[in-house]
Short mmCIF file of C-alpha atoms in Angstrom, two decimals:
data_model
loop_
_atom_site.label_atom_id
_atom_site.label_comp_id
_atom_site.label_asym_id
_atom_site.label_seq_id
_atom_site.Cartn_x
_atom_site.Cartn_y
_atom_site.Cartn_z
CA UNK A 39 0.00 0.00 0.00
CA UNK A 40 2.86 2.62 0.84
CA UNK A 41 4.68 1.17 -1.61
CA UNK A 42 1.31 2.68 -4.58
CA UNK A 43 0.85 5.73 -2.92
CA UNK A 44 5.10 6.23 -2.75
CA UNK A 45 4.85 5.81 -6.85
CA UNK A 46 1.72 7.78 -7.24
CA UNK A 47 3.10 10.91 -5.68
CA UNK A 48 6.62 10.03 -7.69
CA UNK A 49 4.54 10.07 -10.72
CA UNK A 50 2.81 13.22 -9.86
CA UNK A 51 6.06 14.98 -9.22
CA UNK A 52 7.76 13.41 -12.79
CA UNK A 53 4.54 15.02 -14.34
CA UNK A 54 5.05 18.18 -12.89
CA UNK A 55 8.65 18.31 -13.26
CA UNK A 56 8.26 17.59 -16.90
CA UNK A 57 5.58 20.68 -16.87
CA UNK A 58 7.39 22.57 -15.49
CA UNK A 59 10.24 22.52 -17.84
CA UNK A 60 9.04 22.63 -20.53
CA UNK A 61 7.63 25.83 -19.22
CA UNK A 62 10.63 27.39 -18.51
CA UNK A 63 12.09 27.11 -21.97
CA UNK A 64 8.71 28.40 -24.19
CA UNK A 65 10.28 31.55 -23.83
CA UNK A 66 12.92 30.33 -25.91
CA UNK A 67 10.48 28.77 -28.31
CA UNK A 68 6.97 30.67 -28.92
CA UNK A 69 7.00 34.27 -30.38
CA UNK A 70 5.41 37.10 -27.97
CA UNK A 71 1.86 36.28 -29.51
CA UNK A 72 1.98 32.56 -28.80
CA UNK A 73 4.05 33.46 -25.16
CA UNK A 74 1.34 35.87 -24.07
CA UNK A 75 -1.51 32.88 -25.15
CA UNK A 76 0.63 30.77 -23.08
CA UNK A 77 0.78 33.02 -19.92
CA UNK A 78 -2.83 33.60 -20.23
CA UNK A 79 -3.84 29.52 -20.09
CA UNK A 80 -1.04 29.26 -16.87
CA UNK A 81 -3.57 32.21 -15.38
CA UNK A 82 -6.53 29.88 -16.13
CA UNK A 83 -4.66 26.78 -14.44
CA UNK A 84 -3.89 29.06 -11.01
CA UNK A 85 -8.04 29.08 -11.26
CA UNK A 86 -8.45 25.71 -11.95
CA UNK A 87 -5.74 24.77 -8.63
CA UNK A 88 -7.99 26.63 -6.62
CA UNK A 89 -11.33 24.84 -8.13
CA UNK A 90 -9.98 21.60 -7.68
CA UNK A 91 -9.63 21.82 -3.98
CA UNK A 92 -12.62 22.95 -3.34
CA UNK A 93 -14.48 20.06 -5.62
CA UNK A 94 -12.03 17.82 -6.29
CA UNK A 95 -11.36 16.99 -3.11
CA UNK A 96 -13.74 18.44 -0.70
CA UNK A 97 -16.62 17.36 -3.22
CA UNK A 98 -18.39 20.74 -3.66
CA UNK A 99 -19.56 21.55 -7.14
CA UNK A 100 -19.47 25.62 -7.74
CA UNK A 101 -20.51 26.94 -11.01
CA UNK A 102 -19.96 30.37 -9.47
CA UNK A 103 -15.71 30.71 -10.01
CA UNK A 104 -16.09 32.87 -12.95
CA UNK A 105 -17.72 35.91 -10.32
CA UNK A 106 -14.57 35.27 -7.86
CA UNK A 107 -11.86 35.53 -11.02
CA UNK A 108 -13.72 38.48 -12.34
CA UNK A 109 -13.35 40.36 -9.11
CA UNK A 110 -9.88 39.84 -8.75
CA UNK A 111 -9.48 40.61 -12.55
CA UNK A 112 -11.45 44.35 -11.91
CA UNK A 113 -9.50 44.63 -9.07
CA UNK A 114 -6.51 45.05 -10.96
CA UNK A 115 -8.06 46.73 -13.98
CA UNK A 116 -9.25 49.70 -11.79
CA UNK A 117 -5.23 50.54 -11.00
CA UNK A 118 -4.27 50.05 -14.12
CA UNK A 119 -7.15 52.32 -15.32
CA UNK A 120 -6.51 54.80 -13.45
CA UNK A 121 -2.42 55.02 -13.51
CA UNK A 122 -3.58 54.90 -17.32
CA UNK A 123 -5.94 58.50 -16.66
CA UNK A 124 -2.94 60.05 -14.84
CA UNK A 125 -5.02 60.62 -12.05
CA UNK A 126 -8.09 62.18 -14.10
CA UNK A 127 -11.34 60.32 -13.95
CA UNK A 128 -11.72 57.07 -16.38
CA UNK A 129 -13.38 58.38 -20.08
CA UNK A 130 -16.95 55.91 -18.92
CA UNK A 131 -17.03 58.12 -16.14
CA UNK A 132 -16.58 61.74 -17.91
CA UNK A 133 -19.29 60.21 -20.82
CA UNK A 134 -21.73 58.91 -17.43
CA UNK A 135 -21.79 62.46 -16.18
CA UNK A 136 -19.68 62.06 -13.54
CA UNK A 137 -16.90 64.92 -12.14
CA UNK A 138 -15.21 63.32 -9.53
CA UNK A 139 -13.56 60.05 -8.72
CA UNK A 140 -16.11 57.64 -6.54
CA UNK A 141 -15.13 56.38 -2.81
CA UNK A 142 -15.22 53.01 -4.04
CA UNK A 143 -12.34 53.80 -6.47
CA UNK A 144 -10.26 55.51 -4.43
CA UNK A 145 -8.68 52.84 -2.96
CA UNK A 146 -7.01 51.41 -6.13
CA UNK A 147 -5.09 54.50 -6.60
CA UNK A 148 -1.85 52.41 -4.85
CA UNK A 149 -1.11 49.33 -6.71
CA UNK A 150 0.04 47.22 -3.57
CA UNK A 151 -3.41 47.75 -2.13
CA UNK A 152 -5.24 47.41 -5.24
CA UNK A 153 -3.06 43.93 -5.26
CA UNK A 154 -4.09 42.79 -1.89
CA UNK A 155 -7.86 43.97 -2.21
CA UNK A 156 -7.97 41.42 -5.58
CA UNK A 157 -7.39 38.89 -3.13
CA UNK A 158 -9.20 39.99 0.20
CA UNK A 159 -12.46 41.09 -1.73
CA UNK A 160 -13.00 37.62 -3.62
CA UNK A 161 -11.96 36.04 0.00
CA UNK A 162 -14.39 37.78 1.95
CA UNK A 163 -17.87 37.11 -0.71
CA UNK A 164 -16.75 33.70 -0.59
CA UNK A 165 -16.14 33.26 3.44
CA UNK A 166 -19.74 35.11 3.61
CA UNK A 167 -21.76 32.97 1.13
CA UNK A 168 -19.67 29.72 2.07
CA UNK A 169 -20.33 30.38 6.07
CA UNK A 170 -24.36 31.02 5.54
CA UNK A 171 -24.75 28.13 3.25
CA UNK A 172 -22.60 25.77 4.59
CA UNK A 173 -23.84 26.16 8.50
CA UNK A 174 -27.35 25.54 6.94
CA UNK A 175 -26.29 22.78 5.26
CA UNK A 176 -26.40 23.55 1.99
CA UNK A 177 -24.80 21.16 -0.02
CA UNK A 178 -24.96 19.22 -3.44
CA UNK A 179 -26.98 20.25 -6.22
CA UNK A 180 -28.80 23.41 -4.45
CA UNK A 181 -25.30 24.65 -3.41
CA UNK A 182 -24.18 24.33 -7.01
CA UNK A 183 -27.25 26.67 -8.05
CA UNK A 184 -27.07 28.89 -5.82
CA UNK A 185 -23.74 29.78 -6.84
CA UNK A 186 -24.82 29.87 -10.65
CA UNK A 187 -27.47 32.02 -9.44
CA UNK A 188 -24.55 34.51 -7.90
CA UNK A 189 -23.09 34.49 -11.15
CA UNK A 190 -26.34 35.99 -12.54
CA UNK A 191 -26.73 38.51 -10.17
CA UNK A 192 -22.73 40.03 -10.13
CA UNK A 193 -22.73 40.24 -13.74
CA UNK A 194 -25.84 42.36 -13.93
CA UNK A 195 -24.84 44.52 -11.46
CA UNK A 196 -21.59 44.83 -13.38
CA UNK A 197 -23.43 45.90 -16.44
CA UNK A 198 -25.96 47.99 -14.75
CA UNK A 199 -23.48 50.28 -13.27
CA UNK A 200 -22.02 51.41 -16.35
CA UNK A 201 -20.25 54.49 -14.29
CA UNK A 202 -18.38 52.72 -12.20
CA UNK A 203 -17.25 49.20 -13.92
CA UNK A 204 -17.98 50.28 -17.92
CA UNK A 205 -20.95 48.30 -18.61
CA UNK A 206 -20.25 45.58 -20.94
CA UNK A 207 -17.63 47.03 -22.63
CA UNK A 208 -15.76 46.43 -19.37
CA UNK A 209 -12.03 47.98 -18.60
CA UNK A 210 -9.18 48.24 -21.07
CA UNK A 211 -6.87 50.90 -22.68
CA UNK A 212 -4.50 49.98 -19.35
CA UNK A 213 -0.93 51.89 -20.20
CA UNK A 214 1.61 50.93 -17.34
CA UNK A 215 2.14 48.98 -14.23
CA UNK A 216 4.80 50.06 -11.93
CA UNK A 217 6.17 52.69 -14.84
CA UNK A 218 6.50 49.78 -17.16
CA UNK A 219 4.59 49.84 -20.46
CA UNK A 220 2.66 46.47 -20.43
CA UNK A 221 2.73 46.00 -23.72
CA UNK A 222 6.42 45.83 -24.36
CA UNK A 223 7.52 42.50 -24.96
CA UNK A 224 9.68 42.36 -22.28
CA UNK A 225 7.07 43.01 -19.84
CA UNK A 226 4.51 40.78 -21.26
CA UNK A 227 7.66 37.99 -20.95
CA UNK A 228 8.40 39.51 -17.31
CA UNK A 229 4.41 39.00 -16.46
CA UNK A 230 4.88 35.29 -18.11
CA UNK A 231 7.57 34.09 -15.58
CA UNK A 232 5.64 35.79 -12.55
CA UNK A 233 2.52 33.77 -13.75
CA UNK A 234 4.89 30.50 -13.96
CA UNK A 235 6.49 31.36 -10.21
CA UNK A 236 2.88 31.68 -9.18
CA UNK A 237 1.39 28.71 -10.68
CA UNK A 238 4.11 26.48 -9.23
CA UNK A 239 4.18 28.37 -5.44
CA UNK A 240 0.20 27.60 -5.72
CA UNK A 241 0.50 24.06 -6.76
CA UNK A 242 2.97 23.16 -3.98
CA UNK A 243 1.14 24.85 -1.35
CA UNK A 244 -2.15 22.97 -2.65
CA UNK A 245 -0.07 19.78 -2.65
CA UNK A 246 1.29 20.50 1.07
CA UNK A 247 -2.01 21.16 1.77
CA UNK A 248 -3.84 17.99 0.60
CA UNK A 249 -1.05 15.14 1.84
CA UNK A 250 -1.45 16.49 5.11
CA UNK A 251 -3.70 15.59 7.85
CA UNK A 252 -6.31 18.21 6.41
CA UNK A 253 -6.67 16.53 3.40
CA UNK A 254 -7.46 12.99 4.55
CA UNK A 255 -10.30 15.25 6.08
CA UNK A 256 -11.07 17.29 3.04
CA UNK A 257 -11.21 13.97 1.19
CA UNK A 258 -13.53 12.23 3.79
CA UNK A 259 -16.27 15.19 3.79
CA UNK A 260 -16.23 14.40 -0.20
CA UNK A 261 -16.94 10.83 0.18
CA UNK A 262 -19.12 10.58 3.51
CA UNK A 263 -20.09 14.12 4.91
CA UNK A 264 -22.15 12.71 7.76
CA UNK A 265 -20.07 10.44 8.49
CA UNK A 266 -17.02 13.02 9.69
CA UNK A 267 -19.78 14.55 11.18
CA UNK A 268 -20.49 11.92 13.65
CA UNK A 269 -16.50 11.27 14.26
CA UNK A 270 -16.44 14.58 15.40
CA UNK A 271 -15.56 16.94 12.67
CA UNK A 272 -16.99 20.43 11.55
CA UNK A 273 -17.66 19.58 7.75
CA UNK A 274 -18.86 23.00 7.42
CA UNK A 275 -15.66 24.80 8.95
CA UNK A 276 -13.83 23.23 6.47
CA UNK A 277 -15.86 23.81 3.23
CA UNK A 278 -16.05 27.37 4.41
CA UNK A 279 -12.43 27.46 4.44
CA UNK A 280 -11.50 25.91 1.15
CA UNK A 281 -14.11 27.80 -0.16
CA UNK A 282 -12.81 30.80 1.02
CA UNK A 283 -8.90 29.60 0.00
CA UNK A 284 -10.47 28.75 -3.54
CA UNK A 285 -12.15 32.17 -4.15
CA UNK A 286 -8.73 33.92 -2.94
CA UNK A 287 -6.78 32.01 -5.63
CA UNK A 288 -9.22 32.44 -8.48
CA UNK A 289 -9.08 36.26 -7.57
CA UNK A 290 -5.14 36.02 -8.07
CA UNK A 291 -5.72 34.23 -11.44
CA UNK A 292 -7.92 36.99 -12.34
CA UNK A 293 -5.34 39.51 -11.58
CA UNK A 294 -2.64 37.77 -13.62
CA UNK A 295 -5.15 37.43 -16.55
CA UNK A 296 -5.78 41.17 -16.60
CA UNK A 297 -2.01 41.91 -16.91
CA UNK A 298 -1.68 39.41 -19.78
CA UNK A 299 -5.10 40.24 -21.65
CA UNK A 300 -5.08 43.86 -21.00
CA UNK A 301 -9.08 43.88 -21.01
CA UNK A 302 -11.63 42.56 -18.42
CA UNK A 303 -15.30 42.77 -19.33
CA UNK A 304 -18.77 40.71 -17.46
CA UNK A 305 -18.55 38.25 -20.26
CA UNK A 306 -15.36 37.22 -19.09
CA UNK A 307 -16.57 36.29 -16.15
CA UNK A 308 -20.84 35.10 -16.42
CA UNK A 309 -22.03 31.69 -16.80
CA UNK A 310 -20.53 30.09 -19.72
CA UNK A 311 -17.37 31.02 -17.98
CA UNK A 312 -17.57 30.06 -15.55
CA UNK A 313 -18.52 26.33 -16.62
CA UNK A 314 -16.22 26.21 -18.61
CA UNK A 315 -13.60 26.42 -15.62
CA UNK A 316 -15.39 23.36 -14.27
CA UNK A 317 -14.61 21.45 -17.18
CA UNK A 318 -10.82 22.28 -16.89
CA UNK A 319 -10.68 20.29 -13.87
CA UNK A 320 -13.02 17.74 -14.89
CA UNK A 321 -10.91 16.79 -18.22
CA UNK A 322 -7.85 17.08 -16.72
CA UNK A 323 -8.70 14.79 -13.95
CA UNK A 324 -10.19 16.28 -10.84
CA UNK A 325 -8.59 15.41 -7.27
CA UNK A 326 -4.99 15.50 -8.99
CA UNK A 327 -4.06 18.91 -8.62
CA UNK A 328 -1.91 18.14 -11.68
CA UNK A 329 -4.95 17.47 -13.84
CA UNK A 330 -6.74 20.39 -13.78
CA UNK A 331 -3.31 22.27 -15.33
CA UNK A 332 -3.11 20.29 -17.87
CA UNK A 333 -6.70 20.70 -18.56
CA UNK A 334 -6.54 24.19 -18.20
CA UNK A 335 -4.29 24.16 -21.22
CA UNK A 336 -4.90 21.61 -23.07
CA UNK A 337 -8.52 22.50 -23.32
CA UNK A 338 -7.79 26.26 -23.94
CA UNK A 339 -5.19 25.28 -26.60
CA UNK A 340 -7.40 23.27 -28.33
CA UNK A 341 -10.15 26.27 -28.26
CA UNK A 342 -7.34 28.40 -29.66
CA UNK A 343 -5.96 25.85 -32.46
CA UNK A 344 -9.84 24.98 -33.46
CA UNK A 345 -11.30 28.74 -33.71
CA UNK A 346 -7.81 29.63 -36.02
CA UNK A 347 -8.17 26.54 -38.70
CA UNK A 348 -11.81 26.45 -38.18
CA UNK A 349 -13.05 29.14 -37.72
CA UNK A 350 -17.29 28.23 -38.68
CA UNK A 351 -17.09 25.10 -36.83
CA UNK A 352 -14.88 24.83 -34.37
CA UNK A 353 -17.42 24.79 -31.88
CA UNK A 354 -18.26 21.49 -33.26
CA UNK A 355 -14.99 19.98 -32.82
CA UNK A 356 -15.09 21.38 -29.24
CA UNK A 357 -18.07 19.82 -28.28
CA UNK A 358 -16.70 16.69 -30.16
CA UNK A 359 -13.99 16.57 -27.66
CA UNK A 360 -15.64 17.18 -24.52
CA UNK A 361 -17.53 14.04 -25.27
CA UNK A 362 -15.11 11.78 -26.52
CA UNK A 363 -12.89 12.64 -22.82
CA UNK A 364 -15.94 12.46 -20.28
CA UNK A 365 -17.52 9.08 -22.33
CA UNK A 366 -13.51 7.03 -22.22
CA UNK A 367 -11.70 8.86 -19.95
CA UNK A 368 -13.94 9.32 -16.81
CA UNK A 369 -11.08 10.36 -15.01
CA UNK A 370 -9.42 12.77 -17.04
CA UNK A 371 -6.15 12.78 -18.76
CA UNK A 372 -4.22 12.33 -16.15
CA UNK A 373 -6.88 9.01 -15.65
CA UNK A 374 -5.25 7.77 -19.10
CA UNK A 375 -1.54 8.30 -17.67
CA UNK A 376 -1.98 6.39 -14.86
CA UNK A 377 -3.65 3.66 -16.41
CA UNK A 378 -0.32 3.31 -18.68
CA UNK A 379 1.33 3.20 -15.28
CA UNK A 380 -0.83 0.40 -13.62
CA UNK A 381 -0.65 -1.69 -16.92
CA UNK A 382 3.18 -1.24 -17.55
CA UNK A 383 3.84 -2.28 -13.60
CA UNK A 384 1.25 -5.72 -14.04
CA UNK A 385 3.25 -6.02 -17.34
CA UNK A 386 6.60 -6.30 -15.39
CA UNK A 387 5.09 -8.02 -12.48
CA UNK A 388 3.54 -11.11 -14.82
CA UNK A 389 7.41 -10.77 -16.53
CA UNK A 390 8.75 -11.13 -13.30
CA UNK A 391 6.76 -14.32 -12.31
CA UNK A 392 7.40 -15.90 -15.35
CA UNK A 393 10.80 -15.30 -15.08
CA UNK A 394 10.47 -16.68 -11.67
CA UNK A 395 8.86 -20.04 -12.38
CA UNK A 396 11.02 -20.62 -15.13
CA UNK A 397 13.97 -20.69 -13.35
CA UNK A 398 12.83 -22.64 -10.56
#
């Protein structure tokens, strides 16, 4: 038994490692458009991290992620809006009628702020909705609605208050960050590596996180609720908690994204969105931590490659492949990889017992 989960975790680490090298030398190998794609999908896979704690292994479904990545996103966009004014009001403002800069703005004047509020603000909605639900006992499919219902609400307040987020035409026309013109190549490159620090700082903590202690109990609320109940456990202390933990990184993918996008608008962040993040972990394999990147790119790249050869129908072929991984590969890609695994080690097992009754 210690001997399969010793291998598992060496094969999780041989993925990573492998991951993780090869990002390190796209830089060397994609041109700025393809790097900046590239950056973007790592921002998605910080997301999809966060996601698969909170349903991959605590069992809780949200369909709400896209709200918690958009605040983060706006978050930043607001500083960079406003460095981008020179301290005048945004142009959505001037054209709503507006003279002066609102209270709610003035706060993402100073970029460190603005930096920790992209965190703190998706933290706090989460801890709120994830205490009230989860101390009532929310759970399962009316949990999972409820948060789809969220995403309905945020985004029409988003578009509804054209003066202060831009309606649906959203942020953009950002200039600098820090005095350093975003869209120079060498800062897009600088905000690639930062995005690749982050995603691997986030995946180890996630990883620390899960082997421990609190993941045996993260993993037993997903697979008998009432059960850790009755041995003495506060299930709902510790959804609220991952919950919260999830929502924090999704706001930091948001922030990334914004930096690497340069635009942030309410479809970015409403329902289709944020099913679609669902998906990453669910075709990656979900409960792997190292599934839901790969999902998060691979399905992403895939959009990409599709919508540019295909451009009527790529849809289709979308669709097409959604199917074809949920109906043979129930547990992802990373499902398929360790099947290889199991079947190569039987392989050299049956080798080794023929070997052995040969010779005796």
């Amino acid at each position: 038994m210690q001997n399969t989960i010793y291998q598992k975790l060496l094969s999780n680490k041989v993925i990573f490692s492998l991951i993780f090298l090869i990002l390190l030398v796209a830089p060397m190998l994609l041109s700025d458009f393809r790097l900046n794609l590239l950056g973007k999908f790592l921002a998605f896979a910080i997301l999809a991290i966060g996601l698969d704690l909170l349903w991959g292994y605590t069992g809780v479904l949200s369909l709400g992620h896209g709200i918690y990545f958009g605040l983060g996103a706006y978050c930043m966009a607001m500083y960079l809006k406003l460095e981008a004014t020179g301290g005048a009001i945004p142009d959505f403002m001037a054209w709503s009628g507006m003279s002066e800069l609102p209270l709610i703005w003035i706060p993402f004047q100073y970029p460190i702020l603005a930096i920790l509020l992209g965190v703190i603000i998706p933290a706090v909605v989460a801890f709120f909705l994830g205490y009230l639900t989860f101390r009532n006992r929310i759970s399962g499919v009316y949990f999972t609605i409820l948060s789809q219902a969220l995403v309905i609400v945020v985004v029409t307040l988003f578009i509804g208050s054209q003066n202060l987020t831009g309606g649906t035409s959203g942020l953009t026309n950002f200039e600098t960050l820090f005095g350093f013109h975003i869209n120079a190549s060498s800062t897009q490159t600088a905000f690639y590596w930062i995005t690749v620090f982050i995603l691997g700082a986030v995946f180890f903590f996630s990883r620390m996180l899960v082997k421990g202690r609190f993941g045996k109990v993260l993993i037993g609320i997903r697979d008998g609720e009432n059960r850790m109940r009755f041995l003495g456990y506060n299930p709902s202390a510790y959804k609220t908690f991952i919950y919260t933990l999830s929502a924090a990184i999704a706001g930091l993918a948001g922030m990334l994204f914004v930096l690497q996008v340069g635009i942030i608008s309410p479809t970015m962040i409403g329902i289709i969105p944020s099913i679609e993040m669902v998906l990453w972990v669910a075709l990656g394999g979900r409960g792997t931590l190292i599934g839901p990147i790969i999902g998060a790119v691979f399905v992403n790249t895939a959009k990409t490659g599709f919508s540019e050869s295909y451009p009527e129908y790529w849809t289709y072929f979308l669709g097409i492949l959604f199917v074809l991984v949920v109906v043979f590969l129930p547990n992802g890609l990373t499902g398929l990889f360790e099947k290889w695994n199991e079947r190569r080690k039987n392989k050299n097992v049956s080798n080794s017992i023929r070997v052995e009754k040969s010779v005796s």
